[in-house]
Coordinates of C-alpha atoms in Angstrom, one line a residue:
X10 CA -10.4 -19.3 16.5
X11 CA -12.4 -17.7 13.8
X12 CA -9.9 -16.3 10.9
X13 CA -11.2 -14.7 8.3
X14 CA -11.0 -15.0 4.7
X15 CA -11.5 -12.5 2.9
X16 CA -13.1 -12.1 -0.7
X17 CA -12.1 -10.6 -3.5
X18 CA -13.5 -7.3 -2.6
X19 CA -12.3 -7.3 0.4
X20 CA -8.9 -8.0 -1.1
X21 CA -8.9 -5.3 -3.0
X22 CA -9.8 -2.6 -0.4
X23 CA -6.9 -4.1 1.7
X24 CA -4.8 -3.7 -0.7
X25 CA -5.1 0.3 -1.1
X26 CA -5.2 0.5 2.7
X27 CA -1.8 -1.6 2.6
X28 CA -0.5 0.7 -0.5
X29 CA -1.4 3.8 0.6
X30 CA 0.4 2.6 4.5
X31 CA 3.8 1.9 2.3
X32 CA 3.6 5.8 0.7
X33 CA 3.3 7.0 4.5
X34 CA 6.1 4.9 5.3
X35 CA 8.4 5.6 2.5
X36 CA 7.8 9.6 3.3
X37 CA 8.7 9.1 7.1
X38 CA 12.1 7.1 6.0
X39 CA 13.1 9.9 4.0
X40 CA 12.4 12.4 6.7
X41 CA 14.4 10.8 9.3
X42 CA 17.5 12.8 10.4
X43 CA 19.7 13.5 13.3
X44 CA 18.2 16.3 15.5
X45 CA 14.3 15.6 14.9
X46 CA 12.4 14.8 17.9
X47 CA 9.9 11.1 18.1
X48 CA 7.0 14.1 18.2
X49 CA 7.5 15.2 14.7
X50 CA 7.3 12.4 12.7
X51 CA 4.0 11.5 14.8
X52 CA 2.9 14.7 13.4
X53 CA 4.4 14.2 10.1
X54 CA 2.6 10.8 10.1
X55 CA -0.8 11.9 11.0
X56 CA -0.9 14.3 8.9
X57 CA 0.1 12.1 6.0
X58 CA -2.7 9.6 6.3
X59 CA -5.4 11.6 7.1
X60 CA -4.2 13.4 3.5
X61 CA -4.7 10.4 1.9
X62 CA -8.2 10.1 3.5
X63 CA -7.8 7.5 5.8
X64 CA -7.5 7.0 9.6
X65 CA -4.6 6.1 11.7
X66 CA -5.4 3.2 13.5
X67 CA -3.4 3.2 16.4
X68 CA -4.3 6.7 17.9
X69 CA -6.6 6.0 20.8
X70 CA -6.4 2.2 19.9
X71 CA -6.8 0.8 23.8
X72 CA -5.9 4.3 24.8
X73 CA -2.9 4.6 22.8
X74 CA -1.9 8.7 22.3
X75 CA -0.1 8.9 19.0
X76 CA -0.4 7.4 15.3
X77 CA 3.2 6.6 14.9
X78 CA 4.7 4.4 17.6
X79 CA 8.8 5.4 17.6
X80 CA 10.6 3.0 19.3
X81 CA 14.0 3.9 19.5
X82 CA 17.1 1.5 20.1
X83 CA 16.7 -0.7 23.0
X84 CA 12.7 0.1 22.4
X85 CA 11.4 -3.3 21.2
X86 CA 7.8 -1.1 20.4
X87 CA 5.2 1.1 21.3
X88 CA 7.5 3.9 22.2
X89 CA 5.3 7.2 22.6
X90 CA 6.4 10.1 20.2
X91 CA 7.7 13.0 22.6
X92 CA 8.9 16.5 21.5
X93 CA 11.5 15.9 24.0
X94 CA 12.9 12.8 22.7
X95 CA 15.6 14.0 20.1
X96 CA 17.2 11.4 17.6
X97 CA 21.0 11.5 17.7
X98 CA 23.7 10.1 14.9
X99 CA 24.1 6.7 15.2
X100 CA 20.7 5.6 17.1
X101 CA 18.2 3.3 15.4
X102 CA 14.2 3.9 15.1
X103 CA 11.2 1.5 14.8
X104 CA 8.6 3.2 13.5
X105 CA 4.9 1.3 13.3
X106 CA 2.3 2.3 11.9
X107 CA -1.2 1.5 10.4
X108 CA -4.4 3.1 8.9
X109 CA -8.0 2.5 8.3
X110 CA -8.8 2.9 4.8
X111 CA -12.9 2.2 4.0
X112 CA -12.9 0.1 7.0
X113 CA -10.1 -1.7 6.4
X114 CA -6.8 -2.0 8.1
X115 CA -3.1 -2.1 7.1
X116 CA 0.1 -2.4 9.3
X117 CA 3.7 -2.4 8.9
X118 CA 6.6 -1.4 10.4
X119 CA 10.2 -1.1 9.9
X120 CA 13.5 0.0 11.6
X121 CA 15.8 3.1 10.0
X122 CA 19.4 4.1 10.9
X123 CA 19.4 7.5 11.9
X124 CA 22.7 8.7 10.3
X125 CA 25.8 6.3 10.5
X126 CA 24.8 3.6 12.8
X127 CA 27.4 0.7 14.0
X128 CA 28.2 -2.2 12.1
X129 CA 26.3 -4.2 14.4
X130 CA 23.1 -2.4 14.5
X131 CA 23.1 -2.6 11.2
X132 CA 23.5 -6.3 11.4
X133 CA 20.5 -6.4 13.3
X134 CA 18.6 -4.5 10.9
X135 CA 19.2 -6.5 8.0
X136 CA 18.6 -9.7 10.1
X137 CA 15.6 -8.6 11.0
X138 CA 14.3 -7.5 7.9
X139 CA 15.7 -11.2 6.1
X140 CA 13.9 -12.7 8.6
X141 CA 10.6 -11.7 7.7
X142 CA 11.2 -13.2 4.4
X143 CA 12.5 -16.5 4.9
X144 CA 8.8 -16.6 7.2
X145 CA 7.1 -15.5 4.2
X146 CA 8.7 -18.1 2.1
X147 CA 6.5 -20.7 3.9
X148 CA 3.0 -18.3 4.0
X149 CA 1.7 -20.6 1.4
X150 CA -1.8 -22.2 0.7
X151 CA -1.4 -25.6 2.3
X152 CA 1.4 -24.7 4.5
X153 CA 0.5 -24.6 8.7
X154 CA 0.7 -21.2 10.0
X155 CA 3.8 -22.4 12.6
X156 CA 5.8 -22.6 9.2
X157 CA 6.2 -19.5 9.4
X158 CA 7.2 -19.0 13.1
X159 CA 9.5 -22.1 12.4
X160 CA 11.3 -20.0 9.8
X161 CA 11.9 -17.4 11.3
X162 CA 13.1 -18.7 14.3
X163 CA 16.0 -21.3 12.3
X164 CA 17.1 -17.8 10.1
X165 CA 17.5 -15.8 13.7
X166 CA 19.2 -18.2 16.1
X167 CA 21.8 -18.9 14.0
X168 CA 22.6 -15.1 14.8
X169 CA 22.7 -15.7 18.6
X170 CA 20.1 -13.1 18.9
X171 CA 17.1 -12.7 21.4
X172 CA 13.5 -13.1 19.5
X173 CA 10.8 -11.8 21.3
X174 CA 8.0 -13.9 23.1
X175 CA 6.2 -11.8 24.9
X176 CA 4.4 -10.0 21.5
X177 CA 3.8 -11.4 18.1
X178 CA 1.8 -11.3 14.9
X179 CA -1.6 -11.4 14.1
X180 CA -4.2 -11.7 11.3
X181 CA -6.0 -8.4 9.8
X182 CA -8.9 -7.1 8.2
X183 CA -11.6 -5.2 9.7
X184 CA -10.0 -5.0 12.8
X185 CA -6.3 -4.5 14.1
X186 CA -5.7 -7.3 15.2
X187 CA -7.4 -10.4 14.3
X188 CA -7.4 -14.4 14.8
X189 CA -4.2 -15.9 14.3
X190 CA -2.1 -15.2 16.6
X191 CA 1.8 -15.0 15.1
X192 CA 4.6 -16.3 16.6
X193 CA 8.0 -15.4 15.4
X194 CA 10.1 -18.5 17.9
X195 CA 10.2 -21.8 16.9
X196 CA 6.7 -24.1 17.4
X197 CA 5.3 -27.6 18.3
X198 CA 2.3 -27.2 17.2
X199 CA 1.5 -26.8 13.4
X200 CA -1.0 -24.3 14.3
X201 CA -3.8 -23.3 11.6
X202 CA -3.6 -24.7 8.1
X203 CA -3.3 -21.1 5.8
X204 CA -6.5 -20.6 2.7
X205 CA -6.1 -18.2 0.2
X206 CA -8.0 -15.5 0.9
X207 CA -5.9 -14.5 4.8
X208 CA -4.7 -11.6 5.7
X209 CA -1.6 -11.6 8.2
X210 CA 1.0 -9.1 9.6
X211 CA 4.0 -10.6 10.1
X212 CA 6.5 -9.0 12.6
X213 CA 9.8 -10.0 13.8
X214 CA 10.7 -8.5 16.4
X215 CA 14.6 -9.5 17.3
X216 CA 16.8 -8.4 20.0
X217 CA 20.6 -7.8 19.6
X218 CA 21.0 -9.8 23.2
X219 CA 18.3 -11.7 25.7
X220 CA 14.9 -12.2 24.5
X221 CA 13.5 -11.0 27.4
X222 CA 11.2 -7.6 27.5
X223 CA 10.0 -5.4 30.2
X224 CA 6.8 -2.5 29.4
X225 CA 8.1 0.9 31.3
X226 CA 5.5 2.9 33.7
X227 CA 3.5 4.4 30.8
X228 CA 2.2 1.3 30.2
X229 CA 3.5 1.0 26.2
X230 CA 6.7 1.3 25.9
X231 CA 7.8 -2.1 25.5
X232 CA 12.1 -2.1 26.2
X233 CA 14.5 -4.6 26.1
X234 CA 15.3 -6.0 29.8
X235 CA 19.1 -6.1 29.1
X236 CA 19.2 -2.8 27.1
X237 CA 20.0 -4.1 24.3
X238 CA 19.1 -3.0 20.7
X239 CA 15.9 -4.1 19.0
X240 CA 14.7 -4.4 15.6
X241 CA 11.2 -4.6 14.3
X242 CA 10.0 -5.3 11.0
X243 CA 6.5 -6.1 9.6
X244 CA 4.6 -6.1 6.7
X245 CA 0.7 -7.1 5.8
X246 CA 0.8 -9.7 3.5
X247 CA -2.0 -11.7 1.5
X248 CA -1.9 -15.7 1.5
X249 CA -2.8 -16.6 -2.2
X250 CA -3.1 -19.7 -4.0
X251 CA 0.7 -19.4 -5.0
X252 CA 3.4 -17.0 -3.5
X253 CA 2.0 -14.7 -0.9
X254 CA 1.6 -11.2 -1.4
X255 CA 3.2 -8.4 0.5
X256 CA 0.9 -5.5 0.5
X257 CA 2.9 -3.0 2.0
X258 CA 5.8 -3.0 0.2
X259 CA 6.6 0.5 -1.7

């Protein structure tokens, strides 16, 4: 497994690819309303990043067909935007996203309440979300990578909810997706031991029942297998020699 480490240069590209990522994803949270279709705020999306004068990195990535992948409710990820798919009061959207600024990559994602949403979906949000951080609390210099994994999976399962096996996170840089592999459920292993200098995206992805996913006939669409609701969250984040640094936060 060769992970990268990447100097100071490096870092500082990385982090205007990650910054200028957060400003897409703080415009498409306050667009997000009842009665706009998955399509527009692909288009909305696109358009924002290639303003900023970067790339999006997931259109055509493996043969993906949009820049924004809207996931919505019991879509875990990699739902395809469709002018036909129309957001309604009360659901919940995952929207993921990433861009290629000077050759470098960012990624985050995060899941919005369209409207009012129920009690318990917006449990599972902010579960979720709190997740993430109590796995960043252990993305330290020193610290094994499964730390992380470890965390997160003690903060969810006291929730009784379903973490997601079947896709996890991964390191970052010059490509996508690079060496390490993520896990977000419990470990044996201690996996890699983290250097200043990495770059991960951490993701949680947590189900409101059964772990268990299924991908639907276009090949993406990733869906829970008991239709339960599903929450995503993810931020890039930079392992330093203290706390880590979370590079696309607005």
């Amino acid at each position: 497994m060769a992970v990268t480490i990447k100097s100071a240069r490096e870092i500082e590209l990385m982090r205007e690819s990650c910054r200028l990522l957060a400003k897409v994803h703080k415009a498409l949270e306050e667009a997000i309303r009842p009665g706009m279709s998955t399509m527009e705020i692909d288009i909305m999306g696109d358009k924002l990043i290639r303003e900023l004068g970067c790339i999006p990195n997931f259109r055509d990535y493996h043969g993906y067909p949009a820049s924004i992948c809207t996931s919505v409710n019991d879509e875990v990820v990699h739902g395809i935007p469709d002018k036909h798919r129309i957001l309604q009061e009360g659901d919940i959207i995952s929207l993921d996203a990433g861009l290629i600024y000077k050759g470098y990559h960012s990624d985050a994602a995060r899941t919005h309440a369209v409207g009012e949403v129920s009690a318990d979906a917006k449990k599972l949000m902010d579960v979720t979300k709190q997740s993430f951080f109590e796995g960043i609390k252990m993305a330290k210099a020193g610290n094994h990578l499964h730390d992380i994994s470890n965390a997160i999976d003690a903060y969810v399962s006291q929730f009784g909810y379903g973490i997601v096996r079947d896709l996890v996170g991964h390191g970052i840089g010059t490509s996508l997706h690079e060496d390490p592999q993520i896990p977000n459920f419990a470990q044996k292993r201690k996996g890699i031991r983290l250097q200043p200098g990495m770059t991960l995206a951490i993701e949680p992805m947590i189900n409101m029942g059964r772990a268990d996913v299924e991908w639907l006939d276009d090949d993406w669409t990733v869906v829970t297998e008991d239709g339960s609701l599903s929450a995503h969250y993810e931020n890039t984040i930079l392992i330093t020699e203290g706390e880590p640094e979370i590079l696309t936060l607005y």
